[in-house]
CSV table of C-alpha atoms in Angstrom, one decimal:
chain,number,residue,atom,x,y,z
H,12,ALA,CA,0.0,0.0,0.0
H,13,GLN,CA,2.8,2.4,0.8
H,14,GLN,CA,4.5,1.7,-2.5
H,15,ARG,CA,1.2,2.4,-4.4
H,16,ALA,CA,0.8,5.6,-2.4
H,17,GLU,CA,4.3,6.7,-3.3
H,18,GLN,CA,3.7,5.9,-7.0
H,19,GLY,CA,0.5,7.9,-6.9
H,20,ARG,CA,2.2,10.9,-5.3
H,21,GLN,CA,5.0,10.8,-7.9
H,22,SER,CA,2.5,10.7,-10.8
H,23,LEU,CA,0.6,13.8,-9.6
H,24,VAL,CA,0.7,16.7,-12.1
H,25,CYS,CA,-1.7,19.0,-10.4
H,26,HIS,CA,-1.3,21.6,-7.7
H,27,ALA,CA,-4.0,22.7,-5.3
H,28,THR,CA,-4.0,25.9,-3.2
H,29,GLY,CA,-6.4,26.3,-0.3
H,30,PHE,CA,-7.2,29.2,1.9
H,31,GLU,CA,-8.3,29.0,5.5
H,32,THR,CA,-9.0,31.8,7.9
H,33,ASP,CA,-9.4,29.6,11.0
H,34,LYS,CA,-6.1,28.9,12.6
H,35,ARG,CA,-7.1,25.6,14.2
H,36,THR,CA,-8.5,24.3,10.9
H,37,LEU,CA,-5.4,25.6,9.1
H,38,ARG,CA,-3.1,23.6,11.4
H,39,ALA,CA,-5.2,20.5,10.9
H,40,ALA,CA,-5.1,20.8,7.1
H,41,GLN,CA,-1.4,21.3,7.1
H,42,ALA,CA,-0.9,18.3,9.4
H,43,ASN,CA,-3.0,16.1,7.0
H,44,ILE,CA,-1.1,17.3,4.0
H,45,GLY,CA,2.2,16.5,5.8
H,46,ARG,CA,0.9,13.1,6.9
H,47,LEU,CA,-0.1,12.3,3.3
H,48,GLU,CA,3.3,13.6,2.0
H,49,LEU,CA,1.6,16.0,-0.4
H,50,GLU,CA,3.5,19.2,0.5
H,51,GLY,CA,4.6,19.7,-3.0
H,52,HIS,CA,1.1,19.4,-4.4
H,53,ILE,CA,-1.1,21.2,-1.9
H,54,ASN,CA,-0.5,24.6,-0.3
H,55,ILE,CA,-2.7,26.1,2.3
H,56,ILE,CA,-2.6,29.9,2.8
H,57,ALA,CA,-3.7,31.5,6.0
H,58,GLY,CA,-6.3,34.0,5.0
H,59,SER,CA,-9.1,34.5,2.5
H,60,PHE,CA,-9.0,33.5,-1.2
H,61,SER,CA,-10.0,37.1,-2.0
H,62,SER,CA,-6.6,38.3,-0.9
H,63,GLY,CA,-5.5,38.1,-4.6
H,64,ARG,CA,-2.3,36.2,-4.0
H,65,GLU,CA,-3.0,33.4,-6.4
H,66,ASN,CA,-3.6,33.2,-10.1
H,67,TYR,CA,-7.0,31.8,-10.7
H,68,HIS,CA,-6.8,31.3,-14.5
H,69,ASN,CA,-8.4,28.0,-15.6
H,70,ALA,CA,-9.1,27.2,-12.0
H,71,LEU,CA,-11.8,25.1,-10.3
H,72,ILE,CA,-12.8,26.9,-7.1
H,73,ILE,CA,-14.5,24.7,-4.5
H,74,SER,CA,-15.8,26.7,-1.7
H,75,ASN,CA,-17.7,26.4,1.6
H,76,PRO,CA,-18.2,30.1,2.2
H,77,PRO,CA,-19.3,31.4,5.5
H,78,TYR,CA,-23.0,31.9,6.1
H,79,GLY,CA,-24.8,34.3,8.4
H,80,GLU,CA,-25.4,31.5,10.9
H,81,ARG,CA,-21.6,30.8,11.2
H,82,LEU,CA,-20.6,34.4,11.4
H,83,GLY,CA,-23.5,35.7,13.2
H,84,ASP,CA,-23.9,38.8,11.0
H,85,LEU,CA,-25.3,38.7,7.5
H,86,ASP,CA,-23.8,42.2,6.7
H,87,SER,CA,-20.3,40.8,7.2
H,88,LEU,CA,-20.9,38.4,4.3
H,89,ILE,CA,-21.2,41.1,1.7
H,90,PRO,CA,-17.4,41.6,1.1
H,91,THR,CA,-16.9,37.8,0.9
H,92,TYR,CA,-19.6,37.3,-1.7
H,93,LYS,CA,-18.4,40.4,-3.6
H,94,ALA,CA,-14.9,38.9,-3.7
H,95,ILE,CA,-16.3,35.6,-5.0
H,96,ASN,CA,-18.2,37.4,-7.7
H,97,SER,CA,-15.3,39.5,-8.8
H,98,ILE,CA,-13.2,36.4,-9.3
H,99,THR,CA,-15.8,34.3,-11.1
H,100,VAL,CA,-17.0,37.0,-13.5
H,101,ARG,CA,-13.6,38.1,-14.8
H,102,LEU,CA,-11.7,34.8,-15.1
H,103,PRO,CA,-12.3,31.5,-16.8
H,104,VAL,CA,-13.0,29.6,-13.6
H,105,SER,CA,-15.6,27.0,-12.6
H,106,PHE,CA,-17.1,27.5,-9.2
H,107,ILE,CA,-18.7,24.9,-6.9
H,108,VAL,CA,-20.2,26.0,-3.6
H,109,LEU,CA,-20.5,23.4,-0.8
H,110,SER,CA,-23.2,23.8,1.8
């Protein structure tokens, strides 16, 4: 099984970038990436994807955006959804929202 896992990692040609604002969740994601030895293929950035630090051309964005229930204030969601819109309307991306 370990040999097959190593062969799979060596054959990967994709790169994934994730963004996480919660420090505990970020540490858990980084630990899982390390445990799976996928550091060269998956990068997690502390912060919001709307920070503009990544190139989204030809990207597939999978998101579980915050909802008013999670944040407690619906007005605080407006900048998040404006950022999502600004990325998806100007670039050739596909967008999937998880709920």
